[in-house]
CSV table of C-alpha atoms in Angstrom, one decimal:
chain,number,residue,atom,x,y,z
A,24,MET,CA,10.0,4.6,-27.2
A,25,ILE,CA,10.2,5.4,-23.5
A,26,ILE,CA,9.1,3.0,-20.8
A,27,GLY,CA,9.0,3.5,-17.0
A,28,PHE,CA,11.0,1.8,-14.3
A,29,MET,CA,9.2,2.5,-11.1
A,30,ARG,CA,10.8,1.8,-7.7
A,31,ASN,CA,10.8,3.5,-4.2
A,32,HIS,CA,14.5,4.3,-4.0
A,33,VAL,CA,15.4,8.0,-4.5
A,34,THR,CA,18.7,7.0,-6.2
A,35,PRO,CA,18.4,4.7,-9.2
A,36,THR,CA,19.8,1.2,-8.4
A,37,TYR,CA,22.5,-0.7,-10.2
A,38,VAL,CA,19.7,-2.9,-11.7
A,39,ALA,CA,18.0,0.3,-13.0
A,40,LYS,CA,21.3,1.3,-14.7
A,41,LEU,CA,21.8,-2.2,-16.2
A,42,THR,CA,18.2,-2.3,-17.4
A,43,SER,CA,18.6,1.1,-19.0
A,44,LEU,CA,21.8,0.1,-20.8
A,45,LEU,CA,20.4,-3.2,-22.1
A,46,SER,CA,17.1,-1.6,-23.1
A,47,LYS,CA,18.9,0.9,-25.3
A,48,SER,CA,20.2,-2.0,-27.4
A,49,GLN,CA,16.5,-2.8,-28.0
A,50,GLY,CA,15.8,0.8,-29.1
A,51,ILE,CA,14.0,1.5,-25.8
A,52,ASP,CA,14.7,4.4,-23.4
A,53,VAL,CA,14.1,3.8,-19.7
A,54,ILE,CA,12.9,6.6,-17.3
A,55,TYR,CA,13.6,5.9,-13.7
A,56,MET,CA,10.7,7.1,-11.6
A,57,ARG,CA,8.9,6.8,-8.2
A,58,PRO,CA,5.2,7.0,-7.5
A,59,ALA,CA,5.5,10.5,-6.3
A,60,ASP,CA,7.0,11.5,-9.6
A,61,VAL,CA,3.6,11.0,-11.4
A,62,ASN,CA,1.5,14.1,-12.0
A,63,VAL,CA,-2.1,12.9,-12.3
A,64,ALA,CA,-3.5,16.3,-13.3
A,65,SER,CA,-1.2,16.7,-16.3
A,66,GLY,CA,-0.6,13.1,-17.2
A,67,THR,CA,3.2,13.6,-17.0
A,68,VAL,CA,6.1,12.2,-15.0
A,69,LYS,CA,9.3,13.6,-13.7
A,70,GLY,CA,12.1,11.1,-13.6
A,71,LYS,CA,15.7,10.4,-14.6
A,72,ILE,CA,17.1,8.9,-17.8
A,73,TYR,CA,20.6,7.5,-18.2
A,74,ILE,CA,22.5,9.5,-20.8
A,75,ASP,CA,26.3,9.8,-21.2
A,76,ASN,CA,27.0,7.7,-18.1
A,77,LYS,CA,24.9,9.7,-15.8
A,78,TRP,CA,21.2,10.1,-14.7
A,79,THR,CA,19.7,13.2,-16.2
A,80,PRO,CA,16.4,14.7,-15.0
A,81,ILE,CA,13.5,14.6,-17.5
A,82,GLU,CA,9.8,15.4,-17.7
A,83,THR,CA,7.7,13.5,-20.2
A,84,GLU,CA,4.3,12.1,-20.8
A,85,LEU,CA,3.2,9.0,-18.9
A,86,PRO,CA,5.0,6.0,-20.4
A,87,VAL,CA,2.8,3.5,-22.2
A,88,PHE,CA,4.4,0.7,-20.1
A,89,ILE,CA,5.9,0.7,-16.6
A,90,ASP,CA,8.0,-2.0,-14.9
A,91,ILE,CA,6.7,-1.4,-11.4
A,92,SER,CA,7.9,-3.0,-8.1
A,93,PRO,CA,5.1,-4.5,-6.0
A,94,TYR,CA,6.6,-2.5,-3.1
A,95,CYS,CA,5.3,0.7,-4.8
A,96,PHE,CA,1.7,-0.5,-4.0
A,97,LYS,CA,1.5,1.2,-0.7
A,98,LYS,CA,-1.6,2.8,0.9
A,99,LYS,CA,-0.1,6.3,0.5
A,100,ASN,CA,0.1,5.8,-3.2
A,101,ILE,CA,-3.4,4.4,-3.7
A,102,GLN,CA,-4.7,7.3,-5.9
A,103,ILE,CA,-1.6,7.3,-8.1
A,104,ILE,CA,-1.7,3.5,-8.5
A,105,GLN,CA,-5.3,3.6,-9.5
A,106,TYR,CA,-4.5,6.3,-12.1
A,107,LEU,CA,-1.7,4.1,-13.4
A,108,ARG,CA,-3.9,1.1,-13.6
A,109,GLU,CA,-6.4,3.1,-15.8
A,110,ASN,CA,-3.9,4.9,-18.0
A,111,THR,CA,-0.9,2.7,-18.7
A,112,PHE,CA,0.2,-1.0,-18.9
A,113,LEU,CA,1.8,-2.2,-15.6
A,114,SER,CA,4.2,-5.2,-15.4
A,115,ASP,CA,2.0,-6.3,-12.5
A,116,ASP,CA,-1.2,-4.4,-11.6
A,117,ARG,CA,-1.4,-6.3,-8.2
A,118,LYS,CA,-5.0,-7.2,-8.7
A,119,ASN,CA,-6.4,-10.3,-7.1
A,120,THR,CA,-3.3,-11.0,-5.1
A,121,LEU,CA,-3.1,-14.3,-3.2
A,122,ASN,CA,-1.8,-14.8,0.3
A,123,LYS,CA,-0.1,-18.0,1.3
A,124,ARG,CA,-3.2,-19.7,2.6
A,125,MET,CA,-5.4,-18.7,-0.4
A,126,LEU,CA,-2.7,-20.0,-2.8
A,127,GLN,CA,-2.5,-23.4,-1.0
A,128,ASN,CA,-6.3,-23.7,-1.0
A,129,LYS,CA,-6.6,-22.9,-4.7
A,130,LEU,CA,-3.8,-25.3,-5.7
A,131,LEU,CA,-5.4,-28.0,-3.6
A,132,GLU,CA,-8.4,-27.9,-5.9
A,133,ASP,CA,-6.3,-28.6,-9.0
A,134,GLN,CA,-5.0,-32.2,-9.5
A,135,ARG,CA,-2.0,-30.9,-11.5
A,136,PHE,CA,-0.7,-29.0,-8.4
A,137,SER,CA,-2.3,-30.5,-5.4
A,138,HIS,CA,0.7,-32.7,-4.7
A,139,LEU,CA,2.7,-29.5,-4.0
A,140,VAL,CA,0.4,-28.3,-1.2
A,141,ILE,CA,1.7,-28.5,2.4
A,142,PRO,CA,-1.1,-29.1,5.0
A,143,THR,CA,-1.9,-25.5,6.2
A,144,THR,CA,-4.4,-23.9,8.5
A,145,LYS,CA,-4.9,-20.4,9.8
A,146,ILE,CA,-4.1,-19.6,13.5
A,147,GLU,CA,-7.3,-18.4,15.0
A,148,GLY,CA,-7.9,-17.1,18.6
A,149,ASP,CA,-7.9,-20.6,20.2
A,150,PHE,CA,-4.6,-21.9,21.5
A,151,ALA,CA,-6.1,-25.4,21.4
A,152,ARG,CA,-5.8,-25.4,17.6
A,153,ILE,CA,-2.0,-25.1,17.8
A,154,GLU,CA,-1.9,-28.0,20.3
A,155,GLU,CA,-4.0,-30.2,18.0
A,156,PHE,CA,-1.9,-29.3,14.9
A,157,THR,CA,1.4,-29.9,16.7
A,158,HIS,CA,0.1,-33.2,18.1
A,159,LYS,CA,-1.0,-34.3,14.6
A,160,TYR,CA,2.3,-33.5,12.8
A,161,GLY,CA,4.9,-33.4,15.6
A,162,LYS,CA,6.7,-30.5,14.0
A,163,ILE,CA,5.1,-27.4,12.5
A,164,VAL,CA,6.0,-24.0,11.0
A,165,LEU,CA,4.4,-20.8,12.1
A,166,LYS,CA,4.5,-17.9,9.6
A,167,PRO,CA,2.7,-14.6,8.8
A,168,ILE,CA,0.2,-14.8,5.9
A,169,PHE,CA,1.6,-11.7,4.3
A,170,GLY,CA,5.2,-12.1,5.3
A,171,GLU,CA,8.1,-12.1,3.0
A,172,ARG,CA,11.9,-12.9,3.1
A,173,GLY,CA,11.4,-15.3,6.0
A,174,LYS,CA,10.6,-12.6,8.5
A,175,GLY,CA,8.7,-13.8,11.6
A,176,VAL,CA,8.8,-17.5,10.8
A,177,TYR,CA,9.0,-20.0,13.7
A,178,ILE,CA,9.4,-23.7,14.0
A,179,LEU,CA,7.6,-25.6,16.8
A,180,LYS,CA,8.3,-29.1,17.9
A,181,LYS,CA,6.4,-31.2,20.4
A,182,LYS,CA,8.5,-33.0,23.0
A,183,SER,CA,7.2,-35.4,25.6
A,184,LYS,CA,6.3,-32.7,28.2
A,185,SER,CA,7.6,-29.5,26.6
A,186,TYR,CA,8.0,-27.7,23.3
A,187,LYS,CA,11.0,-26.5,21.2
A,188,LEU,CA,10.5,-23.1,19.5
A,189,GLY,CA,13.1,-21.9,17.0
A,190,ILE,CA,13.6,-18.7,14.9
A,191,ASN,CA,16.6,-18.0,12.7
A,192,THR,CA,19.6,-19.5,14.7
A,193,HIS,CA,17.9,-19.3,18.1
A,194,GLU,CA,16.1,-22.1,19.8
A,195,GLU,CA,14.5,-22.4,23.2
A,196,ARG,CA,12.5,-24.9,25.2
A,197,LEU,CA,9.1,-23.9,26.5
A,198,ASN,CA,6.6,-25.5,28.9
A,199,TYR,CA,2.9,-25.4,28.3
A,200,ASP,CA,2.3,-22.1,30.0
A,201,GLU,CA,5.2,-20.4,28.3
A,202,LEU,CA,4.0,-21.5,24.9
A,203,LYS,CA,0.5,-20.3,25.7
A,204,ASP,CA,2.0,-16.9,26.7
A,205,PHE,CA,3.9,-16.8,23.4
A,206,PHE,CA,0.7,-17.5,21.5
A,207,GLU,CA,-1.1,-14.7,23.3
A,208,THR,CA,1.6,-12.1,22.7
A,209,SER,CA,3.1,-13.0,19.3
A,210,LEU,CA,0.6,-15.0,17.3
A,211,LYS,CA,-3.0,-14.4,18.3
A,212,ASN,CA,-4.8,-12.1,15.9
A,213,LYS,CA,-1.5,-11.4,14.1
A,214,GLY,CA,-2.4,-13.0,10.8
A,215,TYR,CA,-0.4,-16.2,11.2
A,216,ILE,CA,-0.8,-19.6,9.6
A,217,MET,CA,0.7,-23.0,10.6
A,218,GLN,CA,2.0,-25.6,8.3
A,219,LYS,CA,3.2,-29.2,8.6
A,220,TYR,CA,7.0,-29.1,8.8
A,221,ILE,CA,8.7,-30.4,5.7
A,222,ALA,CA,12.2,-31.9,6.3
A,223,SER,CA,14.1,-30.1,3.5
A,224,ARG,CA,17.6,-30.4,4.8
A,225,THR,CA,21.1,-30.9,3.5
A,226,MET,CA,23.2,-33.9,4.2
A,227,HIS,CA,24.8,-31.8,7.0
A,228,GLY,CA,21.4,-30.9,8.6
A,229,HIS,CA,21.1,-27.3,7.3
A,230,PRO,CA,17.6,-26.2,6.1
A,231,PHE,CA,17.4,-25.4,2.4
A,232,ASP,CA,14.9,-24.6,-0.3
A,233,CYS,CA,15.1,-24.2,-4.0
A,234,ARG,CA,14.3,-20.7,-5.4
A,235,VAL,CA,12.9,-21.1,-8.9
A,236,HIS,CA,13.1,-17.6,-10.5
A,237,VAL,CA,11.0,-17.2,-13.6
A,238,GLU,CA,10.6,-14.2,-16.0
A,239,LYS,CA,8.6,-13.5,-19.2
A,240,ASP,CA,10.8,-13.6,-22.3
A,241,GLY,CA,10.8,-11.9,-25.7
A,242,ARG,CA,7.8,-14.1,-26.7
A,243,GLY,CA,5.8,-13.3,-23.6
A,244,LYS,CA,6.4,-16.8,-22.3
A,245,TRP,CA,7.6,-17.9,-18.9
A,246,VAL,CA,11.2,-19.1,-18.8
A,247,VAL,CA,13.6,-19.9,-15.9
A,248,ALA,CA,16.0,-17.1,-15.2
A,249,ARG,CA,17.8,-19.2,-12.6
A,250,SER,CA,17.0,-22.1,-10.2
A,251,PHE,CA,19.3,-22.2,-7.2
A,252,ILE,CA,19.5,-23.5,-3.7
A,253,ARG,CA,19.4,-21.3,-0.6
A,254,ILE,CA,21.0,-22.9,2.4
A,255,GLY,CA,20.4,-21.6,6.0
A,256,ILE,CA,23.7,-22.4,7.6
A,257,GLY,CA,23.2,-22.8,11.3
A,258,GLN,CA,19.6,-21.8,11.2
A,259,LYS,CA,16.8,-23.6,13.0
A,260,VAL,CA,13.9,-22.8,10.7
A,261,ILE,CA,14.3,-21.8,7.0
A,262,SER,CA,17.0,-21.1,4.4
A,263,ASN,CA,16.9,-17.4,4.9
A,264,VAL,CA,20.2,-16.1,3.4
A,265,ASN,CA,19.4,-12.6,4.7
A,266,GLN,CA,19.9,-14.1,8.2
A,267,GLY,CA,23.0,-15.9,7.3
A,268,GLY,CA,23.5,-18.7,4.8
A,269,GLY,CA,24.6,-19.4,1.3
A,270,ILE,CA,23.6,-20.1,-2.3
A,271,ALA,CA,24.4,-23.1,-4.4
A,272,ASP,CA,23.9,-24.0,-8.0
A,273,LEU,CA,21.1,-26.5,-8.5
A,274,LYS,CA,22.8,-29.4,-10.3
A,275,PRO,CA,25.9,-29.9,-8.1
A,276,PHE,CA,23.8,-29.5,-5.0
A,277,LEU,CA,21.3,-32.2,-6.1
A,278,GLU,CA,24.2,-34.5,-7.1
A,279,ALA,CA,25.9,-34.1,-3.7
A,280,ASN,CA,22.7,-34.5,-1.6
A,281,PHE,CA,20.4,-36.7,-3.6
A,282,GLY,CA,22.7,-38.9,-5.7
A,283,GLU,CA,20.7,-41.0,-8.2
A,284,LYS,CA,17.5,-39.0,-7.6
A,285,LYS,CA,19.1,-35.8,-8.9
A,286,GLY,CA,17.8,-36.2,-12.5
A,287,THR,CA,14.2,-36.9,-11.5
A,288,ILE,CA,14.2,-34.0,-9.0
A,289,GLU,CA,15.5,-31.6,-11.7
A,290,LYS,CA,12.8,-32.7,-14.1
A,291,LYS,CA,10.2,-32.1,-11.5
A,292,ILE,CA,11.5,-28.6,-10.8
A,293,ASN,CA,11.7,-27.8,-14.6
A,294,HIS,CA,8.1,-29.0,-15.0
A,295,LEU,CA,6.9,-26.9,-12.1
A,296,ALA,CA,8.7,-23.8,-13.6
A,297,SER,CA,7.0,-24.3,-17.0
A,298,THR,CA,3.5,-24.8,-15.6
A,299,LEU,CA,2.9,-23.2,-12.2
A,300,PRO,CA,3.4,-19.5,-13.3
A,301,TYR,CA,0.6,-19.9,-15.8
A,302,LYS,CA,-1.6,-21.2,-13.0
A,303,ILE,CA,-0.8,-18.2,-10.9
A,304,GLU,CA,-1.7,-15.8,-13.7
A,305,GLU,CA,-5.0,-17.8,-14.2
A,306,LEU,CA,-5.8,-17.5,-10.5
A,307,ARG,CA,-5.1,-13.8,-10.3
A,308,ASN,CA,-6.7,-13.1,-13.7
A,309,THR,CA,-4.0,-10.7,-14.7
A,310,HIS,CA,-0.6,-10.5,-16.3
A,311,ILE,CA,2.7,-10.9,-14.3
A,312,MET,CA,6.3,-10.4,-15.4
A,313,SER,CA,8.3,-12.0,-12.6
A,314,LEU,CA,7.9,-14.7,-9.9
A,315,GLY,CA,10.0,-16.4,-7.4
A,316,MET,CA,8.8,-19.9,-6.3
A,317,ASP,CA,10.2,-21.4,-3.1
A,318,VAL,CA,10.2,-25.1,-3.2
A,319,ALA,CA,11.1,-27.7,-0.5
A,320,ILE,CA,12.6,-31.0,-1.4
A,321,ASP,CA,12.2,-33.8,1.2
A,322,GLU,CA,14.5,-36.7,1.7
A,323,ASN,CA,12.5,-38.8,-0.8
A,324,GLY,CA,12.8,-36.2,-3.5
A,325,LYS,CA,9.2,-35.0,-3.2
A,326,LEU,CA,8.5,-31.3,-3.9
A,327,TYR,CA,6.4,-29.0,-1.8
A,328,LEU,CA,5.6,-25.4,-2.5
A,329,PHE,CA,6.5,-23.1,0.4
A,330,GLU,CA,5.3,-19.9,-1.3
A,331,VAL,CA,5.3,-17.7,-4.4
A,332,ASN,CA,6.9,-14.3,-4.3
A,333,GLY,CA,5.7,-11.6,-6.6
A,334,ALA,CA,8.8,-9.4,-5.9
A,335,PRO,CA,11.7,-11.8,-6.0
A,336,THR,CA,15.2,-10.4,-5.4
A,337,THR,CA,17.4,-10.2,-8.4
A,338,ALA,CA,20.7,-10.1,-6.5
A,339,PRO,CA,21.8,-13.7,-7.4
A,340,LEU,CA,20.8,-13.3,-11.1
A,341,LYS,CA,21.0,-9.6,-12.1
A,342,ALA,CA,22.2,-10.2,-15.6
A,343,GLU,CA,19.8,-13.0,-16.4
A,344,ALA,CA,16.8,-11.2,-15.0
A,345,VAL,CA,17.6,-7.9,-16.7
A,346,MET,CA,18.3,-9.5,-20.1
A,347,LEU,CA,14.9,-11.3,-20.0
A,348,ARG,CA,13.0,-8.2,-18.9
A,349,THR,CA,14.4,-6.0,-21.6
A,350,GLU,CA,13.3,-8.6,-24.2
A,351,TYR,CA,9.9,-8.7,-22.6
A,352,TYR,CA,9.7,-4.9,-22.7
A,353,LYS,CA,10.1,-5.1,-26.5
A,354,PHE,CA,7.5,-7.8,-26.8
A,355,ILE,CA,5.0,-5.7,-24.8
A,356,LEU,CA,5.7,-2.6,-26.9
A,357,GLU,CA,5.5,-4.4,-30.2
A,358,ASN,CA,2.5,-6.7,-29.4
A,359,ILE,CA,0.3,-6.0,-26.5
A,360,ILE,CA,0.4,-2.2,-26.5
A,361,THR,CA,0.5,-2.0,-30.3
A,362,ASP,CA,-2.6,-4.3,-30.4
A,363,ASN,CA,-4.3,-2.1,-27.9
A,364,LEU,CA,-3.6,1.0,-29.9
A,365,LYS,CA,-4.9,-0.7,-33.0
A,366,LYS,CA,-8.1,-1.7,-31.2
A,367,GLU,CA,-8.6,1.9,-29.9
A,368,ASN,CA,-8.0,3.1,-33.5
A,369,GLU,CA,-10.5,0.6,-34.8
A,370,GLN,CA,-13.0,1.7,-32.2
A,371,PHE,CA,-12.5,5.3,-33.1
A,372,LYS,CA,-13.0,4.5,-36.8
A,373,ALA,CA,-16.2,2.6,-36.0
A,374,LYS,CA,-17.6,5.6,-34.0
A,375,TYR,CA,-16.5,8.0,-36.8
A,376,GLU,CA,-18.4,5.9,-39.3
A,377,ILE,CA,-21.5,5.8,-37.2
A,378,ILE,CA,-21.3,9.6,-36.9
A,379,GLU,CA,-20.9,10.0,-40.6
A,380,GLN,CA,-23.9,7.8,-41.3
A,381,GLN,CA,-26.0,9.8,-38.9
A,382,LYS,CA,-24.7,13.1,-40.5
A,383,ASN,CA,-25.7,11.7,-44.0
A,384,GLN,CA,-29.1,10.7,-42.8
A,385,PHE,CA,-29.7,14.2,-41.3
A,386,GLU,CA,-28.6,15.9,-44.5
A,387,LYS,CA,-30.9,13.7,-46.6
A,388,ARG,CA,-33.8,14.4,-44.3
A,389,TYR,CA,-33.0,18.2,-44.5
A,390,ASN,CA,-32.8,18.1,-48.3
A,391,ASP,CA,-36.1,16.2,-48.5
A,392,ILE,CA,-37.8,18.8,-46.3
A,393,LYS,CA,-36.4,21.7,-48.5
A,394,LYS,CA,-37.9,20.0,-51.6
A,395,SER,CA,-41.3,19.4,-49.9
A,396,ARG,CA,-44.4,21.4,-50.9
A,397,SER,CA,-44.9,22.7,-47.3
A,398,TRP,CA,-41.4,24.1,-47.3
A,399,LEU,CA,-41.9,25.9,-50.6
A,400,VAL,CA,-45.3,27.3,-49.5
A,401,THR,CA,-44.0,28.7,-46.3
A,402,LYS,CA,-40.9,30.3,-47.9
A,403,PRO,CA,-42.4,33.9,-48.1
A,404,ILE,CA,-43.3,33.7,-44.4
A,405,ARG,CA,-39.8,32.7,-43.5
A,406,ILE,CA,-38.3,35.6,-45.6
A,407,LEU,CA,-40.7,38.1,-43.9
A,408,GLY,CA,-39.8,36.7,-40.4
A,409,SER,CA,-36.1,37.3,-41.1
A,410,ALA,CA,-36.7,40.8,-42.4
A,411,LEU,CA,-38.7,41.7,-39.2
A,412,LYS,CA,-35.9,40.4,-37.0
A,413,ARG,CA,-33.4,42.8,-38.7
A,414,PHE,CA,-35.6,45.8,-38.0
A,415,LYS,CA,-36.0,45.0,-34.3
């Protein structure tokens, strides 16, 4: 059985190679492909398959399942993506996606998850709203609604007669007019939200968060691939390791920074990992294979949800993520897709039986007509009509 592994890279990545090797142990061949490799007209794809330690070109029918990166869902690929949605099973069809603000609002409505919500509001065209929000909470975070990987995230703090604005490792002091200019040029109508600042910092004062990376397993259930701490060493805003920082294992970090609270915090994180992914699927009303949940932990051990990433990096957990994904591939092929084929086969059988019934009814009616008196009386006329046609 062949499945697709769709990414935007021209050259297959190391993760693609590792996925291919592990999938072979499950009896599954992986074809590496890009959106442009799909031929909508013929229902085929051109890709690469890993054979004898090298990627070999191949053309085949559209795979019944495709592990697709959310980054493939670009405007230029819209026709291909729609075709894939209608003709194959995608690891995430990206329907009903939730931005940061929508997710916070939805979770706020659910008592099971409302405690995770950080006070959030959208930045509109009025600068006064930022003033009010900053005055209320003292310190706030400004971030793009559709942003990822910590890009464009600022921290704003109200001082007595001025403001402090920080991004990455840079921080500057602004007066009222300078902040207003910053709002007009960088935030207004740019799709930003503002949140209450949560003091999630190490004992040395560095910002951190906990990335809870979950994957579907061989039973189609959510499990933790790895929970780890991301520390933004020297940063002013968030624990963005892409901008400089480090990663720590969860247990030793909690022990060093929270002491006796470590056990309670770990239980909270594990509970979140086993419940929130199902809520996300419920809200989106679709199936998902992979999620990265970014969680803040304040000094009292309370958890807050920063955001949920539908395309979490696998760099810190390549082996764990790939192993779980290959098990999930097998589950999909043996259960979901097999069930769908059975349903299609049953539907075909039902339609065939209806056609057979209709055929039998028509034959019966035809035989009844042939045996009828009117049919027998008009037989000579029909024979004469046929003879005349032959002489024309």
